[in-house]
mmCIF file of C-alpha atoms and ligand atoms in Angstrom:
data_model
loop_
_atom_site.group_PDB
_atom_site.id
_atom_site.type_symbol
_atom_site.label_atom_id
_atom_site.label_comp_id
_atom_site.label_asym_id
_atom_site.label_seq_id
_atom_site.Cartn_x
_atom_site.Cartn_y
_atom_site.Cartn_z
ATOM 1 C CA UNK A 20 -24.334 29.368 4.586
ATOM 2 C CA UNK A 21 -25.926 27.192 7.821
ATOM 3 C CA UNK A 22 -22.421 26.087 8.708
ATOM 4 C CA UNK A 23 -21.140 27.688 11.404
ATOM 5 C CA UNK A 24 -17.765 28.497 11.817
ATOM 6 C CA UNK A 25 -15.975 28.564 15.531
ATOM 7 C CA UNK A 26 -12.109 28.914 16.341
ATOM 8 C CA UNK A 27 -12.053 28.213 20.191
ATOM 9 C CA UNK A 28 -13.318 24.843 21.998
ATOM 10 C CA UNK A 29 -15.044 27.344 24.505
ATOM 11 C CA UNK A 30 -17.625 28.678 21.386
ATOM 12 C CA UNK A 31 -16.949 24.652 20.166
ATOM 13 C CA UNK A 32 -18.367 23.309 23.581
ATOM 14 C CA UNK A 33 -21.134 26.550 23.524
ATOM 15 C CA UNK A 34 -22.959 26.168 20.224
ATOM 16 C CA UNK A 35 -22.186 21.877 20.135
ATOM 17 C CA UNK A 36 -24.362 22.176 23.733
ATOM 18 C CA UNK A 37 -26.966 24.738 22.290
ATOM 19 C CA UNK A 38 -27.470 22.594 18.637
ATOM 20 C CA UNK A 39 -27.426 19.285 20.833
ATOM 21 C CA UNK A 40 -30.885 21.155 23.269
ATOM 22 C CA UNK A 41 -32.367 22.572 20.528
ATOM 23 C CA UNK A 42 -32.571 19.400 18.410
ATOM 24 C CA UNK A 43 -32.968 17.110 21.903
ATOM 25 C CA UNK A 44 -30.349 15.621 20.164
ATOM 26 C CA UNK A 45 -29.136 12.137 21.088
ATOM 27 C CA UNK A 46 -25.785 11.853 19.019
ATOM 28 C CA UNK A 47 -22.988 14.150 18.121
ATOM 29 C CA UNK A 48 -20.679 13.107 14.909
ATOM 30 C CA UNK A 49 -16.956 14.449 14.557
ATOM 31 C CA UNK A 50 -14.772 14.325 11.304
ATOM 32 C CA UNK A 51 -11.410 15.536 11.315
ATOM 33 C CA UNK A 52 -9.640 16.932 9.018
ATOM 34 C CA UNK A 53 -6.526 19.148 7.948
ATOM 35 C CA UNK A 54 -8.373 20.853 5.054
ATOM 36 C CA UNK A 55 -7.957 20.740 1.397
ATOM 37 C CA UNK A 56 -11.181 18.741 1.493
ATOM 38 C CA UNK A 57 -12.193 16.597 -1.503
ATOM 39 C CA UNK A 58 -14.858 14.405 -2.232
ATOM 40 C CA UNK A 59 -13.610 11.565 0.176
ATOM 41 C CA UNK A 60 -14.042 14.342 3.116
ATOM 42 C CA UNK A 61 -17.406 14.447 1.617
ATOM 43 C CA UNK A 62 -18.136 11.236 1.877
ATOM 44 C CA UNK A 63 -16.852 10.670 5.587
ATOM 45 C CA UNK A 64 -19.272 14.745 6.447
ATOM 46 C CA UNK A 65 -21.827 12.817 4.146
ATOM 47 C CA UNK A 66 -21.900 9.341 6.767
ATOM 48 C CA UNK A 67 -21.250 11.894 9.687
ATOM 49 C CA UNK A 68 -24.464 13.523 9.028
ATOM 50 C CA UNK A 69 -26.729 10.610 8.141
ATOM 51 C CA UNK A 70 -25.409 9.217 11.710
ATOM 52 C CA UNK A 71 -25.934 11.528 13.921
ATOM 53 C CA UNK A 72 -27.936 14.915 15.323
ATOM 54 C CA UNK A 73 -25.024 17.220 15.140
ATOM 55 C CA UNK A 74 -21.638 17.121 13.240
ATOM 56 C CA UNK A 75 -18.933 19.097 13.668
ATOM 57 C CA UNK A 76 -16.002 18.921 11.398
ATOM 58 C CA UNK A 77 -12.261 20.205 12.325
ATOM 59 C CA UNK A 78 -9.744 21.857 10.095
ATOM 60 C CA UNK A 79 -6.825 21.969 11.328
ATOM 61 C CA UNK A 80 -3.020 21.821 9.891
ATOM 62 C CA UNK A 81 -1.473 20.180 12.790
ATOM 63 C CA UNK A 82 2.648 20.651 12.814
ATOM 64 C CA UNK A 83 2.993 17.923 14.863
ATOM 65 C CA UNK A 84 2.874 15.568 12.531
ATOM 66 C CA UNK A 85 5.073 17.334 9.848
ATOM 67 C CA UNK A 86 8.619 15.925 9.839
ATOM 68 C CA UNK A 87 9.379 19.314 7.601
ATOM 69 C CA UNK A 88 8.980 22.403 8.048
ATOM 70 C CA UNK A 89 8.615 23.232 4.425
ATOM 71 C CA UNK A 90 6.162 20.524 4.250
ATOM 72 C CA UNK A 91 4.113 22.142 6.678
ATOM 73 C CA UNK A 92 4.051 25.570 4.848
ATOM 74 C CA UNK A 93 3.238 23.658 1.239
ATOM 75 C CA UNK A 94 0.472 22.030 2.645
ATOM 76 C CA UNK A 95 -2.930 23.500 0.899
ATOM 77 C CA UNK A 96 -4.932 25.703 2.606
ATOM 78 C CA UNK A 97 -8.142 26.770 1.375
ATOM 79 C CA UNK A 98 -10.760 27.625 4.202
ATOM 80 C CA UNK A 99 -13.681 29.182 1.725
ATOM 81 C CA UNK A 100 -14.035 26.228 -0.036
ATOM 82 C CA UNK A 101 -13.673 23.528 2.519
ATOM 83 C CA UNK A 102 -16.523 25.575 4.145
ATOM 84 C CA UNK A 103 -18.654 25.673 1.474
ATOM 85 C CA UNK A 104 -18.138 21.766 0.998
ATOM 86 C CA UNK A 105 -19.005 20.722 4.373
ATOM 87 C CA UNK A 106 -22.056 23.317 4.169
ATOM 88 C CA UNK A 107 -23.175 21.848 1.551
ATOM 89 C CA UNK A 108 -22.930 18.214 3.399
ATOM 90 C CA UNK A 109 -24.887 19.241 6.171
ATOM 91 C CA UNK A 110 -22.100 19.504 8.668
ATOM 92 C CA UNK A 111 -23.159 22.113 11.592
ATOM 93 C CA UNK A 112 -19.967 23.648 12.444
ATOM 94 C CA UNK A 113 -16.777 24.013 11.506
ATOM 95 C CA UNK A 114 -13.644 24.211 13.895
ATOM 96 C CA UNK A 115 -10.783 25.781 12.610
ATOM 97 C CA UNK A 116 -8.856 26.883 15.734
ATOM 98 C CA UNK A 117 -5.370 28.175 15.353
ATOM 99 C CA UNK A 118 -2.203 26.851 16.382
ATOM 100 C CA UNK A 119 -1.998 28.811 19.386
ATOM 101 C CA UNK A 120 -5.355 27.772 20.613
ATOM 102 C CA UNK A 121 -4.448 23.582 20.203
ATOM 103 C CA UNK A 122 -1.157 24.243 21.623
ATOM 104 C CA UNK A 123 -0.996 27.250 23.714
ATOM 105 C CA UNK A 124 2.166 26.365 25.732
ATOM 106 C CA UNK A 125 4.420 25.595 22.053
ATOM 107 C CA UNK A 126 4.420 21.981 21.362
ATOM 108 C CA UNK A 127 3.159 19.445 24.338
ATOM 109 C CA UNK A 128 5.648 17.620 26.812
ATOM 110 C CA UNK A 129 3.851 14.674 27.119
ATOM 111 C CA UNK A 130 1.673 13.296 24.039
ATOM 112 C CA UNK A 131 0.382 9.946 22.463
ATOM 113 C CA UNK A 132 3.141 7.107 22.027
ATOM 114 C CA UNK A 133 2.190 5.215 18.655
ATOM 115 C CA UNK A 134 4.293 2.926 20.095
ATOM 116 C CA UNK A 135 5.432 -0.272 17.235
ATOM 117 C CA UNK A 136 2.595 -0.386 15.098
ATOM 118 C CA UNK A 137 3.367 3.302 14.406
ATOM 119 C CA UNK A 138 7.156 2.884 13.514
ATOM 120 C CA UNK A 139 6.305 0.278 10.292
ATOM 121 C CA UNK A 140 5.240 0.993 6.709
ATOM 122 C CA UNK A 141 4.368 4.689 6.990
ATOM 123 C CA UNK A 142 5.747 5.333 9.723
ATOM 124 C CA UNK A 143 9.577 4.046 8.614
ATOM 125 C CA UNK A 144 9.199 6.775 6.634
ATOM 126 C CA UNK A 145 8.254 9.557 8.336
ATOM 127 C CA UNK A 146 9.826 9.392 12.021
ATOM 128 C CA UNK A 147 7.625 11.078 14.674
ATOM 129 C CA UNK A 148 4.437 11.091 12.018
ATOM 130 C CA UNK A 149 2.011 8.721 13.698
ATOM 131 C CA UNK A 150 2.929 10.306 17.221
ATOM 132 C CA UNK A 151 2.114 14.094 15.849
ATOM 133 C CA UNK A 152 -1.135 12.493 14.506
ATOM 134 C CA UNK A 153 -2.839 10.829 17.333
ATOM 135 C CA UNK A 154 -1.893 13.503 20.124
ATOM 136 C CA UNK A 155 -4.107 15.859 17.911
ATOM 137 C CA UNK A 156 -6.743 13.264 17.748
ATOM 138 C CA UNK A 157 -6.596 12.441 21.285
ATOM 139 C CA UNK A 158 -6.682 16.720 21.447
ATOM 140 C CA UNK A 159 -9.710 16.998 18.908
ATOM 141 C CA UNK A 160 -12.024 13.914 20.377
ATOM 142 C CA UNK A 161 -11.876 15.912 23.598
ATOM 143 C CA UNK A 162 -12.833 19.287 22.693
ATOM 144 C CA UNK A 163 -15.764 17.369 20.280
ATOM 145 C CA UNK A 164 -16.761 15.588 23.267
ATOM 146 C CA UNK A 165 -20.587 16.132 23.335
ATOM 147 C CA UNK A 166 -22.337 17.169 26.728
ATOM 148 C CA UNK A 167 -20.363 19.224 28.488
ATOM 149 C CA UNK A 168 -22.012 22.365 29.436
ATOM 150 C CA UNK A 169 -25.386 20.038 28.945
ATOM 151 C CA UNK A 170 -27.974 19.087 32.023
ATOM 152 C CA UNK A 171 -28.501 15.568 32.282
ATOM 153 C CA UNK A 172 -25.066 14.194 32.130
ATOM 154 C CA UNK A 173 -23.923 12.593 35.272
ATOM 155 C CA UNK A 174 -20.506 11.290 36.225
ATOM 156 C CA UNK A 175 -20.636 7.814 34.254
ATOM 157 C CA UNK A 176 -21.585 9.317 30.952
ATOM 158 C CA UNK A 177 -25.180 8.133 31.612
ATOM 159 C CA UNK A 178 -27.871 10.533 29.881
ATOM 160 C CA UNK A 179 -24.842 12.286 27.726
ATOM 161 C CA UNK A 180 -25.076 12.097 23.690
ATOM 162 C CA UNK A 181 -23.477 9.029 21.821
ATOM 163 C CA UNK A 182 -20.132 9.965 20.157
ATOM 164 C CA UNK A 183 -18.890 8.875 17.039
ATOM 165 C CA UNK A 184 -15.957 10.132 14.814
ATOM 166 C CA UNK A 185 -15.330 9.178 11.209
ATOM 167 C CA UNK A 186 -12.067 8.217 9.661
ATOM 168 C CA UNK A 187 -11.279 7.138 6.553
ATOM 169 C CA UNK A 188 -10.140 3.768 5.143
ATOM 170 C CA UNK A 189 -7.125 5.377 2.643
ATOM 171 C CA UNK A 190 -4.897 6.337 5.693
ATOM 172 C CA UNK A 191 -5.725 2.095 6.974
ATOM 173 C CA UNK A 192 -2.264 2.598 9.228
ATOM 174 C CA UNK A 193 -3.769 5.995 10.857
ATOM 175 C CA UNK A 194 -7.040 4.121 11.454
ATOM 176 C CA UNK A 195 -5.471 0.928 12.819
ATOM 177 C CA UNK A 196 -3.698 3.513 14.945
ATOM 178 C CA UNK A 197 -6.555 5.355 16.238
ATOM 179 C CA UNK A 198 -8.580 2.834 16.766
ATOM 180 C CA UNK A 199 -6.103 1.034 19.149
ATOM 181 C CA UNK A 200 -5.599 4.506 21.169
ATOM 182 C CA UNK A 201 -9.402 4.598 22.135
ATOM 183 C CA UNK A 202 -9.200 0.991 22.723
ATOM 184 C CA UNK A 203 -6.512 0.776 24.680
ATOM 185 C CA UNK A 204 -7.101 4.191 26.749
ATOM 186 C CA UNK A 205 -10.644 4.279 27.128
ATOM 187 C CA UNK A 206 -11.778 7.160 24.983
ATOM 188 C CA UNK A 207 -15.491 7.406 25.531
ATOM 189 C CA UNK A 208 -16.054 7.612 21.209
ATOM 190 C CA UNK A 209 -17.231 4.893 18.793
ATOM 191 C CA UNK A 210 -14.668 5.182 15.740
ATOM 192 C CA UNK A 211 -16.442 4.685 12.749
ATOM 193 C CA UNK A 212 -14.359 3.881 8.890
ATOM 194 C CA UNK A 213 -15.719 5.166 6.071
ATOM 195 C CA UNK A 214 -14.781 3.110 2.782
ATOM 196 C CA UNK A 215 -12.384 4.739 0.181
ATOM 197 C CA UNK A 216 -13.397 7.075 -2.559
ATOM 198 C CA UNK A 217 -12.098 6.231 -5.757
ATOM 199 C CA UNK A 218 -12.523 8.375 -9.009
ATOM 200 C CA UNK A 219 -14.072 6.354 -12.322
ATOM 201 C CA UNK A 220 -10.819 4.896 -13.042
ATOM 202 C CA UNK A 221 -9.780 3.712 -9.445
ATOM 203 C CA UNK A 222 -7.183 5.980 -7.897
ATOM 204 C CA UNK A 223 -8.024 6.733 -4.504
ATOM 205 C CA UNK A 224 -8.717 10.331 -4.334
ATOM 206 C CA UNK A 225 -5.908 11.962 -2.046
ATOM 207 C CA UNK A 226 -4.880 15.883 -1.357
ATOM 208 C CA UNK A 227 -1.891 14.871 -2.992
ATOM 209 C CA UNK A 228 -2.874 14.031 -6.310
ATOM 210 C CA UNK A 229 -3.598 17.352 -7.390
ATOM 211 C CA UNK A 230 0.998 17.591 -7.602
ATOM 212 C CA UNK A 231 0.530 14.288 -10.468
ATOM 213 C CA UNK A 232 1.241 15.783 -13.876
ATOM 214 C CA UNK A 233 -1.061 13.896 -16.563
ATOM 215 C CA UNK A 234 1.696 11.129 -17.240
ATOM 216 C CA UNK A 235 1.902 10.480 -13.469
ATOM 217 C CA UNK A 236 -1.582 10.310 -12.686
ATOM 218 C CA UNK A 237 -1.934 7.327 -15.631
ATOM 219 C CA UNK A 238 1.002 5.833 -13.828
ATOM 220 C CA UNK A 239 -0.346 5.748 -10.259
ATOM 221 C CA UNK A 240 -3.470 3.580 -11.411
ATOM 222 C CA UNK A 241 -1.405 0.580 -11.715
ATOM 223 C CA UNK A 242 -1.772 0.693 -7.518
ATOM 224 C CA UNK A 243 -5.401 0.256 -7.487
ATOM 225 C CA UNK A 244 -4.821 -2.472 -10.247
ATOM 226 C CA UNK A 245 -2.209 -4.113 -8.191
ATOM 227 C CA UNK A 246 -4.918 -4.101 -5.386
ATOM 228 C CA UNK A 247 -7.555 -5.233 -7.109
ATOM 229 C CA UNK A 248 -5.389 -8.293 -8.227
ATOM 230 C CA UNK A 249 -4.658 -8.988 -4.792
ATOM 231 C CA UNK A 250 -8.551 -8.786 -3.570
ATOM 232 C CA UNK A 251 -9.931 -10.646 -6.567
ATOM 233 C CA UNK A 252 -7.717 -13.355 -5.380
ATOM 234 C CA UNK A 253 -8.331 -13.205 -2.203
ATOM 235 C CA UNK A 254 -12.164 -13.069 -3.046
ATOM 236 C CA UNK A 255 -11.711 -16.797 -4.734
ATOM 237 C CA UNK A 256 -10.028 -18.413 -1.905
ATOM 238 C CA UNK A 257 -7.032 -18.382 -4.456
ATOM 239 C CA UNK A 258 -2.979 -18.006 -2.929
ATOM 240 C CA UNK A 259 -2.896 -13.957 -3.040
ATOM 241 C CA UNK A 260 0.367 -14.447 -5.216
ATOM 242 C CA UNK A 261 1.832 -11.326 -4.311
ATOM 243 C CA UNK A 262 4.979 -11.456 -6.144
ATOM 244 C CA UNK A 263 3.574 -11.207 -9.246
ATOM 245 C CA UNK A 264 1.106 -8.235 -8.181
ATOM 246 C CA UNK A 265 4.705 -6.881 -7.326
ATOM 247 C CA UNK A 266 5.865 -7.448 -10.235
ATOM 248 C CA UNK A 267 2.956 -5.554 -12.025
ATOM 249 C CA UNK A 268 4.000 -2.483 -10.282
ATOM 250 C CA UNK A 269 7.626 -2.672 -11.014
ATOM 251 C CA UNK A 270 7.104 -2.932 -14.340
ATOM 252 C CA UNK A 271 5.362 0.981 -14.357
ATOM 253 C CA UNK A 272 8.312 2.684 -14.547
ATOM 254 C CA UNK A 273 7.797 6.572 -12.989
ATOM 255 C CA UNK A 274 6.382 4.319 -10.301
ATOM 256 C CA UNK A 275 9.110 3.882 -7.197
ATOM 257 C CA UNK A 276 7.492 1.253 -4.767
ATOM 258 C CA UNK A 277 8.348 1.314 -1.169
ATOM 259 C CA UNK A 278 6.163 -1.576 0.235
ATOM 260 C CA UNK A 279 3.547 -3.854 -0.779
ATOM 261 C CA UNK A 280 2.109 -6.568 1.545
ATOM 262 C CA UNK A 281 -0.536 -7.996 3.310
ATOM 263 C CA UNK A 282 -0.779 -7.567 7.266
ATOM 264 C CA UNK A 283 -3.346 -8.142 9.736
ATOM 265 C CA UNK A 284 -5.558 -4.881 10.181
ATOM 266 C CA UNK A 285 -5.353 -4.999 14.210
ATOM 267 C CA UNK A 286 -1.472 -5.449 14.368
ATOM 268 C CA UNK A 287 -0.055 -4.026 10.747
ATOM 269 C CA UNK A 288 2.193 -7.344 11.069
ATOM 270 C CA UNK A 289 2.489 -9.172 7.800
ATOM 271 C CA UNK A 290 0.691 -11.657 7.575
ATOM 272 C CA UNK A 291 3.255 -15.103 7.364
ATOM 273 C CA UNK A 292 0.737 -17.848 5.802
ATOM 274 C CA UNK A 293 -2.069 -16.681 3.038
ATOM 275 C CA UNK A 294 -0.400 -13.700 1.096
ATOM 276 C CA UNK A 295 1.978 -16.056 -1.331
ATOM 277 C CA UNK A 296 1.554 -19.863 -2.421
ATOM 278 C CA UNK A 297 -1.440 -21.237 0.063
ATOM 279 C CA UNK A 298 -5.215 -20.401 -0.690
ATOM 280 C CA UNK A 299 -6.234 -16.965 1.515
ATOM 281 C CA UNK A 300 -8.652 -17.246 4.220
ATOM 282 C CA UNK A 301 -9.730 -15.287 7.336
ATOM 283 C CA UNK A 302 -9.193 -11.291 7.502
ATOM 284 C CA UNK A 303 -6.433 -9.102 5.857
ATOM 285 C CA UNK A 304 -5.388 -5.725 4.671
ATOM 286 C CA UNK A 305 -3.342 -5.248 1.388
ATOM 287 C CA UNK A 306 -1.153 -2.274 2.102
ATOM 288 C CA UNK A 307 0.868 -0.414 -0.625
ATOM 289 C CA UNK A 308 2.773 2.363 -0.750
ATOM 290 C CA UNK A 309 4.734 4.227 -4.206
ATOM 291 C CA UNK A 310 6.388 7.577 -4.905
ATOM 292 C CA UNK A 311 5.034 8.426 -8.621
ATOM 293 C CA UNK A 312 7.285 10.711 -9.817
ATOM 294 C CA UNK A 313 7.724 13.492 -6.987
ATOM 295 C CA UNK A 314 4.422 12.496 -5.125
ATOM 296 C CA UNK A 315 4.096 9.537 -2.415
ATOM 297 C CA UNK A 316 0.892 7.675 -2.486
ATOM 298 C CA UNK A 317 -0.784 5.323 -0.075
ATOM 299 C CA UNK A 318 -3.681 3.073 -1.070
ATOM 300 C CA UNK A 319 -4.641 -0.248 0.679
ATOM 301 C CA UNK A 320 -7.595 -3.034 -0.098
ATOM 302 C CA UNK A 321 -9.002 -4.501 3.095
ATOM 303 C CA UNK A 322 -9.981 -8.089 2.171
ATOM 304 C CA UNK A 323 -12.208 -10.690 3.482
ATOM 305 C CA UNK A 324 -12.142 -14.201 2.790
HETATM 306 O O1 LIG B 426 -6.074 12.349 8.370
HETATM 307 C C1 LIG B 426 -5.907 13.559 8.629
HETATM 308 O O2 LIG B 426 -6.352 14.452 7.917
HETATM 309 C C2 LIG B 426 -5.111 13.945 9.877
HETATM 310 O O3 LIG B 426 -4.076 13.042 10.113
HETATM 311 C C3 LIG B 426 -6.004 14.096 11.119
HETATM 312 C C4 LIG B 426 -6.691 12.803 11.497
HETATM 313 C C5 LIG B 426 -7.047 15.174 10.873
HETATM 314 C C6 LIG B 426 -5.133 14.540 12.308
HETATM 315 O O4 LIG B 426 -4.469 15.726 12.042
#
């Protein structure tokens, strides 16, 4: 295996600084992750890679954003083969640090405010959730910061490596989210979104569906189909109608929908005009959330009129 695999951001900084000389690298990609990778990880290791000199991917299993404590413990961990996936991507190291090392005093004081946008959809759901999530972010694009520890870098940034981190379309709220954070508090990272991976019939591939049993998993496609309603219409300039792609997912019934609507992808607010009788025009993002049997899925169509 080329990967490398490092548990502290002091080896993180060390062998991202010696990979970044070695190579005269000019870019350094980061993809984070909590594990359990599948072949949408791939893909966003696969973009990471094809962007930039060095990649590092992070594995970590961040309680922060766990509302449950049994949730936490349940959640799939399987370091050997995540490994051998990213290896076999082309990522250059792997960062897997423990708990202790992200949070060595217990959990933080002071962390990342989601603020509104992270209360709605997702978040109504899971209290706390988006908050857990971006104060490891804001934790991981430090310590994948490229440069430090490299000569050449001044005080403005000037002569350091571009910085880009990969996120994926399928958690669109997270994104939104994250995006917003290094907006609006100048992180020094270009955030890049990596399209959603879909298997042959068009459920978006998730950790979670491996808990579907065979019945649920033929039940959950009626999401995508509910989407693709929505984005064919939208694609034609027609209304987006989306009582009746409502409708089409109510009438699945081992599928229990929470929400279904169309928002604007900077703010997450509905969008008022467009989604129901008049023809759809301008930018939106289709946003739909179900529990199929015991499992909670989240897909979402951005669309583009
Ligand atoms: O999307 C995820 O896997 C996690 O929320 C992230 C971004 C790695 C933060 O823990």
């Amino acid at each position: 295996m080329a990967i490398q695999l490092v548990t502290t951001a002091a080896a993180l900084r060390a062998e991202s600084a010696r990979l970044l000389t070695r190579r005269r690298g000019a870019s350094q990609g980061l993809v984070p992750t909590m594990g359990a990778l599948h072949e949408g990880h791939a893909q966003l290791a696969r973009t990471a890679v094809a962007q930039n000199d060095v990649v590092v991917a992070s594995i970590f299993v961040n309680p922060l954003q766990f509302g449950d404590a049994a949730d936490l413990d349940r959640y799939p961990r399987t370091l050997e083969a995540d490994l051998a996936l990213l290896d076999a991507e082309g990522v250059d190291l792997a960062f897997a640090p423990s708990v202790d090392e992200v949070y060595p005093g217990g959990e933080p004081l002071v962390r990342i405010t989601a603020g509104p946008m992270g209360e709605k959809w997702e978040g109504a759901s899971r209290p706390g959730h988006f908050d857990g999530a971006l104060t490891v972010v804001a934790k991981l694009l430090h310590y994948g910061t490229p440069g430090a520890g490299l000569p050449g870098g001044d005080a403005t940034g000037a002569g350091l490596p571009a910085y880009r981190a990969y996120f994926g379309q399928k958690d669109a709220q997270q994104l939104a989210l994250v995006r917003r954070m290094v907006e609006d508090l100048n992180f020094p990272v270009e955030i890049v979104a990596v399209p959603t991976v879909r298997s042959a019939d068009g459920l978006a591939l998730s950790s979670r569906n491996r808990f579907l049993s065979d019945g649920e998993r033929e039940a959950a496609l009626v999401l995508s189909r509910a989407l693709r309603l929505i984005e064919e219409r939208a694609n034609a300039h027609e209304p987006l109608d989306l009582d009746s792609a409502q409708a089409l997912v109510g009438s699945q019934p081992l599928v229990g929908l929470d929400y279904f609507e169309v928002v604007d992808p900077r703010t997450l607010e509905p969008l008022a005009e467009n989604c129901r009788d008049t023809p759809f025009r301008g930018e939106g993002l289709a946003l739909i959330a179900a529990k199929v049997g015991p499992v909670r899925l989240i897909d979402n169509a951005p669309l583009n009129s």
